[in-house]
Amino acid sequence: MNKKVIIPGIIGLGLLAIVTLFLVKKPGFPNSGVAETADLHLPEMRFGLPVDSFNIIEGIVKPGQNLGEILTGFGVPMSKVDQLSRNSEEIFDVRKIRSGQKFFLFQSPDTVMKACYLVYENNLVEYVIFGLSNSMSISRGEKKVQRMQKSASGIIASNLWNTMTDNDLNPMLAIELSKIYAWTIDFFGIQKGDKFRLLYEEQFVDTVSTGVGPVYAVEFEHMGKNYYAFRFSQDEGFDYFDDKGENLRKAFLKAPLEFSRISSRFSGSRLHPVLKIRRPHHGVDYAAPLGTPVVSIGDGTVIGKGYQGGSGNFVKIRHNAVYTTMYLHLSRFGKGVSTGSRVQQGEVIGYVGSTGLSTGPHLDFRVFMNGTPIDPLKIDAPPGDPVKTDYKQDFIHTRDSLTVCLYSINWHR
């Protein structure tokens, strides 16, 4: 379904990261020329503790369960729990132990089965070790993260997210692609038969995927047209460029939120779902779960924020002398958003709600050009800066090498 790839012949400035990621020795292969040594029996370690020296009990934190309830259940006196909680104050707040997280109790292997260590997994990578001996030590640790360079492809049958899961790919790749093509492809308009192939990095802990990215190159065919994206670094960091070196970043994002559906389009006459009368609808409605983050489609200044009749909670942003946007029916506002404040492109300015005249959670998104409402789906914004002249040849080398790899990936439904 997906496979590792090797990029041949990558040269030029700004390519060190790609060379490193795609040409490094794969984990688990010994270095050539290393002297042979006698076989040694090394103890199996887990969380830095020798597995063979303990009985290990694995558990899940139950709703409402705290450190005391966990430890007293294994015979640890409450006085020791209290001392342990005090000792951990500067390292880990035991009140942040959450239900659903894993814990591991390391017991002595004898008949006494004395509790020696409690390991609490804060997330897939980070953990906390509570020493239950007389010293009652507390320490933090992190599991080793394995980074793998992979390739993938898919043909859209329903939507991008489902295509990822159907092809056994991390669905967060759909989010990454939506960010890369946020200015180029309207992901609410993805068609059956659209397809993609890409080169990317994925992180694993104990064979469990913990994240994806960066994405190095993408070919996305949408409605019969190919859209390329190549990650390339210049003076001030990386950006994504098409095959001609044009920046994929434009003045405005294609949409103010990720992965939903359009429930109502811009119209001069629409039957209002609440009032049951026909009236103009000067926006696009995006149906989305309650609380979905809503972002500003571009840099600008907040010129309005509050509650307004049928619009409910709203935010109004002036981007320049020409364009203004409005975000309606919000459940609440983004942190720090207030009239007069500056916002950046992609900054969360609110969350999807159903305030005002609304039949359910959605965002009513509106765009005004010189004060006149226009269809948000038809904004034409200028692109960002292209590849600089001094880096053009290096970009061409990068593009050509990555393109060879993209074309070697077979399509998967």
Coordinates of C-alpha atoms in Angstrom, one line a residue:
M1 CA 0.0 0.0 0.0
N2 CA 2.9 2.3 0.9
K3 CA 6.6 1.8 0.6
K4 CA 10.0 3.4 1.3
V5 CA 11.7 5.1 -1.6
I6 CA 15.3 6.1 -2.3
I7 CA 15.9 9.3 -4.2
P8 CA 18.7 9.0 -6.8
G9 CA 21.2 11.8 -7.6
I10 CA 19.9 14.7 -5.4
I11 CA 22.5 17.5 -5.4
G12 CA 22.6 21.2 -4.9
L13 CA 22.2 23.6 -2.0
G14 CA 19.3 23.4 0.4
L15 CA 19.0 19.6 -0.1
L16 CA 20.8 18.3 2.9
A17 CA 17.6 17.5 4.8
I18 CA 16.2 15.5 1.9
V19 CA 19.5 13.7 1.3
T20 CA 19.7 12.8 5.0
L21 CA 16.1 11.6 5.1
F22 CA 16.1 9.5 2.0
L23 CA 19.7 8.2 1.8
V24 CA 20.5 7.4 5.4
K25 CA 21.0 3.8 6.5
K26 CA 17.8 2.2 7.6
P27 CA 17.4 1.5 11.4
G28 CA 18.6 -1.9 12.4
F29 CA 21.4 -2.3 9.9
P30 CA 24.9 -2.5 11.5
N31 CA 27.6 -0.2 10.2
S32 CA 30.2 -1.9 8.0
G33 CA 33.6 -2.4 9.5
V34 CA 32.5 -2.8 13.1
A35 CA 34.5 -5.4 14.9
E36 CA 32.6 -8.6 15.8
T37 CA 32.0 -9.1 19.5
A38 CA 31.0 -12.1 21.6
D39 CA 27.3 -12.5 22.0
L40 CA 26.1 -10.9 25.3
H41 CA 22.9 -11.5 27.0
L42 CA 21.5 -8.0 27.6
P43 CA 18.4 -7.6 29.7
E44 CA 15.3 -6.5 28.0
M45 CA 14.5 -2.9 29.0
R46 CA 11.2 -1.1 29.2
F47 CA 11.0 2.5 30.4
G48 CA 14.6 2.1 31.4
L49 CA 13.8 -0.8 33.8
P50 CA 14.9 -4.5 33.3
V51 CA 11.8 -6.4 32.4
D52 CA 13.1 -9.8 33.8
S53 CA 13.5 -8.3 37.3
F54 CA 9.8 -7.6 37.8
N55 CA 6.3 -8.7 37.4
I56 CA 4.5 -6.1 35.2
I57 CA 0.8 -5.3 35.5
E58 CA -0.7 -3.1 32.7
G59 CA -3.8 -1.1 33.4
I60 CA -5.9 1.8 32.1
V61 CA -6.8 4.8 34.3
K62 CA -10.5 4.7 35.0
P63 CA -12.8 7.7 34.9
G64 CA -12.4 9.7 38.1
Q65 CA -9.4 7.6 39.2
N66 CA -6.4 9.4 40.7
L67 CA -2.8 8.4 41.7
G68 CA -4.0 7.5 45.2
E69 CA -6.7 5.1 44.0
I70 CA -4.3 3.4 41.6
L71 CA -1.5 2.9 44.1
T72 CA -3.6 1.9 47.2
G73 CA -5.2 -0.8 45.0
F74 CA -1.7 -2.4 44.9
G75 CA -1.0 -2.1 48.6
V76 CA 0.8 1.2 48.7
P77 CA -0.1 3.1 51.9
M78 CA -1.8 6.5 51.5
S79 CA 1.0 8.2 53.5
K80 CA 3.5 7.1 50.9
V81 CA 1.1 8.4 48.1
D82 CA 0.9 11.8 49.8
Q83 CA 4.7 12.0 50.0
L84 CA 5.0 10.9 46.4
S85 CA 2.6 13.6 45.3
R86 CA 4.6 16.3 47.1
N87 CA 7.9 15.0 45.7
S88 CA 6.5 15.2 42.2
E89 CA 5.2 18.8 42.2
E90 CA 8.1 20.2 40.3
I91 CA 8.3 17.3 37.8
F92 CA 4.7 16.2 37.1
D93 CA 1.3 17.4 38.4
V94 CA -0.4 14.2 39.5
R95 CA -3.8 16.0 39.1
K96 CA -3.2 15.7 35.4
I97 CA -3.5 12.0 35.3
R98 CA -6.2 11.4 32.8
S99 CA -8.7 8.5 32.3
G100 CA -8.0 6.3 29.4
Q101 CA -4.2 6.6 29.7
K102 CA -2.1 3.5 30.3
F103 CA -0.1 2.7 33.4
F104 CA 2.3 -0.1 34.3
L105 CA 3.0 -1.4 37.8
F106 CA 6.4 -3.0 38.3
Q107 CA 6.2 -5.5 41.2
S108 CA 8.9 -7.6 42.9
P109 CA 8.9 -11.1 41.3
D110 CA 8.6 -12.9 44.7
T111 CA 5.5 -13.9 46.6
V112 CA 5.4 -10.6 48.4
M113 CA 4.8 -8.8 45.0
K114 CA 5.8 -5.5 46.5
A115 CA 5.0 -2.4 44.3
C116 CA 8.4 -1.0 43.1
Y117 CA 7.6 1.4 40.3
L118 CA 4.5 2.9 38.7
V119 CA 4.9 4.2 35.1
Y120 CA 2.2 6.5 33.8
E121 CA 2.1 7.1 30.0
N122 CA 1.3 10.8 29.6
N123 CA 1.0 10.2 25.8
L124 CA 2.4 7.8 23.2
V125 CA 5.9 9.3 23.7
E126 CA 6.2 10.8 27.2
Y127 CA 6.0 8.9 30.5
V128 CA 6.5 9.5 34.2
I129 CA 8.2 7.0 36.5
F130 CA 7.2 7.0 40.2
G131 CA 9.7 5.2 42.4
L132 CA 7.9 3.5 45.2
S133 CA 11.0 2.6 47.3
N134 CA 12.1 4.6 50.3
S135 CA 13.5 7.3 48.1
M136 CA 10.2 7.8 46.3
S137 CA 11.9 9.3 43.2
I138 CA 10.0 10.8 40.3
S139 CA 11.4 11.1 36.7
R140 CA 10.3 11.8 33.2
G141 CA 11.2 9.8 30.1
E142 CA 10.5 9.6 26.4
K143 CA 10.3 6.6 24.2
K144 CA 12.5 6.4 21.1
V145 CA 10.7 7.9 18.1
Q146 CA 11.6 6.1 14.8
R147 CA 11.3 8.3 11.7
M148 CA 10.6 6.5 8.4
Q149 CA 10.6 7.9 4.9
K150 CA 7.6 6.6 3.0
S151 CA 5.7 7.0 -0.2
A152 CA 1.9 6.6 -0.8
S153 CA -0.8 7.0 -3.3
G154 CA -4.6 6.9 -3.5
I155 CA -7.5 7.3 -5.8
I156 CA -10.5 9.2 -4.3
A157 CA -13.7 7.1 -4.0
S158 CA -15.6 9.3 -1.5
N159 CA -13.4 11.8 0.2
L160 CA -9.7 12.3 1.0
W161 CA -9.9 11.2 4.7
N162 CA -11.6 7.9 3.8
T163 CA -9.2 7.2 1.0
M164 CA -6.3 7.5 3.5
T165 CA -7.9 5.1 5.9
D166 CA -9.0 2.7 3.1
N167 CA -5.3 2.5 2.0
D168 CA -4.0 2.0 5.5
L169 CA -2.4 5.4 5.6
N170 CA -2.3 7.8 8.5
P171 CA -5.5 9.9 8.0
M172 CA -3.5 13.0 9.3
L173 CA -1.9 13.0 5.8
A174 CA -5.2 14.4 4.7
I175 CA -4.8 17.3 7.0
E176 CA -1.2 17.8 5.8
L177 CA -2.3 17.9 2.1
S178 CA -5.1 20.3 2.9
K179 CA -2.6 22.7 4.4
I180 CA -0.1 22.4 1.5
Y181 CA -2.9 23.0 -1.1
A182 CA -4.9 25.3 1.1
W183 CA -4.5 28.2 -1.5
T184 CA -4.8 26.0 -4.6
I185 CA -7.3 23.2 -4.3
D186 CA -10.8 23.5 -2.7
F187 CA -10.9 20.3 -0.7
F188 CA -14.6 20.6 -0.2
G189 CA -14.8 20.1 -4.0
I190 CA -12.7 16.9 -4.3
Q191 CA -14.1 14.6 -7.0
K192 CA -14.4 10.9 -7.3
G193 CA -11.5 9.8 -9.4
D194 CA -9.1 12.5 -8.2
K195 CA -5.8 10.9 -7.1
F196 CA -2.5 11.7 -5.4
R197 CA 0.9 10.3 -4.7
L198 CA 3.4 11.7 -2.3
L199 CA 6.7 11.4 -0.4
Y200 CA 6.6 12.0 3.3
E201 CA 8.0 11.2 6.7
E202 CA 6.1 9.3 9.4
Q203 CA 7.0 8.9 13.1
F204 CA 6.5 5.7 15.1
V205 CA 6.7 4.6 18.7
D206 CA 6.5 0.9 19.4
T207 CA 5.1 0.4 15.9
V208 CA 2.3 2.9 16.6
S209 CA 2.2 6.0 14.3
T210 CA 2.5 9.2 16.3
G211 CA 2.6 11.7 13.5
V212 CA 3.3 12.5 9.9
G213 CA 5.3 15.2 8.2
P214 CA 7.1 16.8 6.7
V215 CA 5.7 16.0 3.3
Y216 CA 8.5 16.4 0.7
A217 CA 6.6 16.2 -2.6
V218 CA 3.1 15.7 -3.9
E219 CA 1.4 15.1 -7.2
F220 CA -2.4 15.7 -6.8
E221 CA -4.6 15.2 -9.9
H222 CA -7.9 17.2 -9.4
M223 CA -10.5 17.3 -12.1
G224 CA -8.0 16.2 -14.7
K225 CA -5.4 18.8 -13.8
N226 CA -2.1 18.0 -12.0
Y227 CA -1.1 20.1 -9.1
Y228 CA 2.5 19.6 -7.9
A229 CA 4.0 20.6 -4.5
F230 CA 7.7 20.5 -3.7
R231 CA 9.1 21.4 -0.3
F232 CA 12.1 23.7 -0.8
S233 CA 14.2 25.8 1.6
Q234 CA 15.5 29.2 0.9
D235 CA 17.0 31.9 3.2
E236 CA 14.1 32.1 5.6
G237 CA 13.0 28.5 5.9
F238 CA 10.9 26.2 3.7
D239 CA 7.9 26.7 1.6
Y240 CA 5.9 24.7 -1.0
F241 CA 6.3 25.5 -4.7
D242 CA 4.7 24.1 -7.9
D243 CA 6.7 22.5 -10.7
K244 CA 7.5 26.0 -12.2
G245 CA 8.8 27.4 -8.9
E246 CA 5.7 29.4 -8.1
N247 CA 4.7 29.6 -4.5
L248 CA 1.6 27.7 -3.5
R249 CA 0.9 30.2 -0.8
K250 CA -1.6 32.9 -1.8
A251 CA -3.1 35.9 -0.1
F252 CA -6.1 33.9 1.1
L253 CA -6.7 30.3 2.2
K254 CA -9.3 28.4 0.1
A255 CA -11.5 27.8 3.2
P256 CA -11.6 28.9 6.9
L257 CA -11.8 25.4 8.4
E258 CA -10.7 21.9 7.6
F259 CA -12.7 18.9 6.4
S260 CA -16.4 19.4 6.4
R261 CA -19.0 19.8 3.7
I262 CA -20.7 22.7 2.0
S263 CA -24.3 22.7 3.1
S264 CA -25.4 25.9 1.4
R265 CA -23.7 28.0 -1.3
F266 CA -23.7 31.7 -2.2
S267 CA -27.1 32.6 -3.7
G268 CA -29.3 35.5 -4.7
S269 CA -32.3 33.6 -3.5
R270 CA -32.3 30.8 -1.0
L271 CA -35.1 29.3 1.1
H272 CA -34.0 30.3 4.6
P273 CA -34.0 27.0 6.7
V274 CA -35.4 28.8 9.8
L275 CA -37.6 31.6 8.5
K276 CA -38.9 29.5 5.5
I277 CA -38.8 32.5 3.2
R278 CA -36.7 33.2 0.1
R279 CA -33.9 35.7 0.6
P280 CA -30.3 36.2 -0.6
H281 CA -27.6 34.2 1.0
H282 CA -24.4 36.1 0.7
G283 CA -22.1 33.4 2.1
V284 CA -21.1 29.8 2.0
D285 CA -22.3 27.5 4.8
Y286 CA -19.8 24.8 6.0
A287 CA -21.4 22.1 8.1
A288 CA -19.0 21.0 10.7
P289 CA -19.0 19.5 14.2
L290 CA -19.6 21.8 17.1
G291 CA -16.3 23.3 18.3
T292 CA -14.4 22.9 15.0
P293 CA -11.6 25.6 14.9
V294 CA -12.3 28.4 12.4
V295 CA -9.3 30.3 11.1
S296 CA -8.8 33.6 9.4
I297 CA -8.2 33.1 5.6
G298 CA -5.6 35.9 5.6
D299 CA -3.7 38.4 7.7
G300 CA -5.8 41.3 8.8
T301 CA -7.4 43.4 11.5
V302 CA -10.5 42.5 13.5
I303 CA -13.0 45.3 12.9
G304 CA -16.0 43.6 14.5
K305 CA -16.7 41.0 17.2
G306 CA -19.8 40.2 19.2
Y307 CA -23.3 38.9 18.9
Q308 CA -25.6 40.2 16.2
G309 CA -29.2 38.9 15.8
G310 CA -29.5 36.1 13.3
S311 CA -25.8 36.0 12.7
G312 CA -25.1 35.0 16.3
N313 CA -21.5 35.3 17.5
F314 CA -19.5 36.7 14.6
V315 CA -16.0 38.0 13.8
K316 CA -15.3 40.5 11.0
I317 CA -11.8 41.0 9.6
R318 CA -10.5 43.6 7.2
H319 CA -7.6 42.2 5.2
N320 CA -6.7 45.2 3.1
A321 CA -8.3 48.1 1.3
V322 CA -10.3 45.7 -0.9
Y323 CA -11.2 42.5 1.0
T324 CA -13.2 41.9 4.3
T325 CA -14.4 38.6 5.7
M326 CA -17.1 37.6 8.2
Y327 CA -17.4 34.4 10.2
L328 CA -20.9 33.8 11.7
H329 CA -22.8 31.5 14.2
L330 CA -19.6 30.9 16.2
S331 CA -19.9 29.0 19.5
R332 CA -17.1 31.0 21.0
F333 CA -14.2 33.2 20.0
G334 CA -10.5 32.5 19.6
K335 CA -8.1 33.5 22.4
G336 CA -7.0 37.1 22.1
V337 CA -9.4 38.0 19.4
S338 CA -10.9 41.4 20.0
T339 CA -11.9 44.5 18.0
G340 CA -8.7 46.2 16.8
S341 CA -6.4 43.1 17.2
R342 CA -4.2 41.8 14.4
V343 CA -4.7 38.2 13.2
Q344 CA -2.4 36.1 11.1
Q345 CA -3.4 33.8 8.2
G346 CA -4.5 30.4 9.7
E347 CA -4.9 31.8 13.2
V348 CA -7.9 30.4 15.1
I349 CA -10.5 33.3 15.5
G350 CA -13.4 31.2 16.7
Y351 CA -15.1 27.8 16.8
V352 CA -18.1 26.4 14.9
G353 CA -21.4 26.8 16.7
S354 CA -25.1 27.3 16.1
T355 CA -25.8 30.7 17.6
G356 CA -28.3 33.1 16.1
L357 CA -30.8 31.8 13.5
S358 CA -29.4 28.3 12.8
T359 CA -30.6 24.8 12.5
G360 CA -27.4 23.1 13.6
P361 CA -23.6 23.6 13.9
H362 CA -22.1 25.3 10.9
L363 CA -20.0 28.3 9.8
D364 CA -21.6 30.9 7.6
F365 CA -18.5 32.4 5.8
R366 CA -18.8 35.7 3.9
V367 CA -16.4 37.7 1.8
F368 CA -16.8 41.4 0.7
M369 CA -14.8 43.1 -2.1
N370 CA -15.0 46.8 -1.8
G371 CA -18.0 46.4 0.5
T372 CA -19.9 44.2 -1.9
P373 CA -20.6 40.5 -1.0
I374 CA -18.9 38.1 -3.4
D375 CA -18.9 34.3 -3.7
P376 CA -16.2 33.0 -1.3
L377 CA -15.5 30.1 -3.6
K378 CA -14.5 32.4 -6.4
I379 CA -11.8 34.5 -4.7
D380 CA -8.8 35.0 -7.0
A381 CA -5.8 36.0 -4.8
P382 CA -2.2 36.7 -6.0
P383 CA 0.5 34.1 -5.2
G384 CA 3.4 34.5 -2.7
D385 CA 7.0 35.0 -3.8
P386 CA 8.3 32.4 -6.3
V387 CA 11.7 30.6 -5.9
K388 CA 14.4 33.3 -5.8
T389 CA 16.7 33.6 -8.8
D390 CA 19.8 32.6 -6.7
Y391 CA 18.1 29.3 -5.8
K392 CA 16.4 28.5 -9.1
Q393 CA 19.0 25.9 -10.2
D394 CA 19.0 24.2 -6.8
F395 CA 15.2 24.1 -6.9
I396 CA 15.3 22.4 -10.4
H397 CA 17.6 19.7 -9.1
T398 CA 15.2 19.1 -6.1
R399 CA 12.1 19.1 -8.3
D400 CA 13.5 16.7 -10.9
S401 CA 14.9 14.3 -8.3
L402 CA 11.6 14.2 -6.4
T403 CA 9.6 13.9 -9.5
V404 CA 11.4 10.8 -10.5
C405 CA 10.4 9.3 -7.2
L406 CA 6.8 10.4 -7.5
Y407 CA 6.5 8.8 -10.9
S408 CA 7.8 5.5 -9.5
I409 CA 4.9 5.2 -7.1
N410 CA 2.1 3.0 -8.3
W411 CA -1.5 4.1 -8.0
H412 CA -3.5 2.4 -5.2
R413 CA -7.3 2.5 -4.8

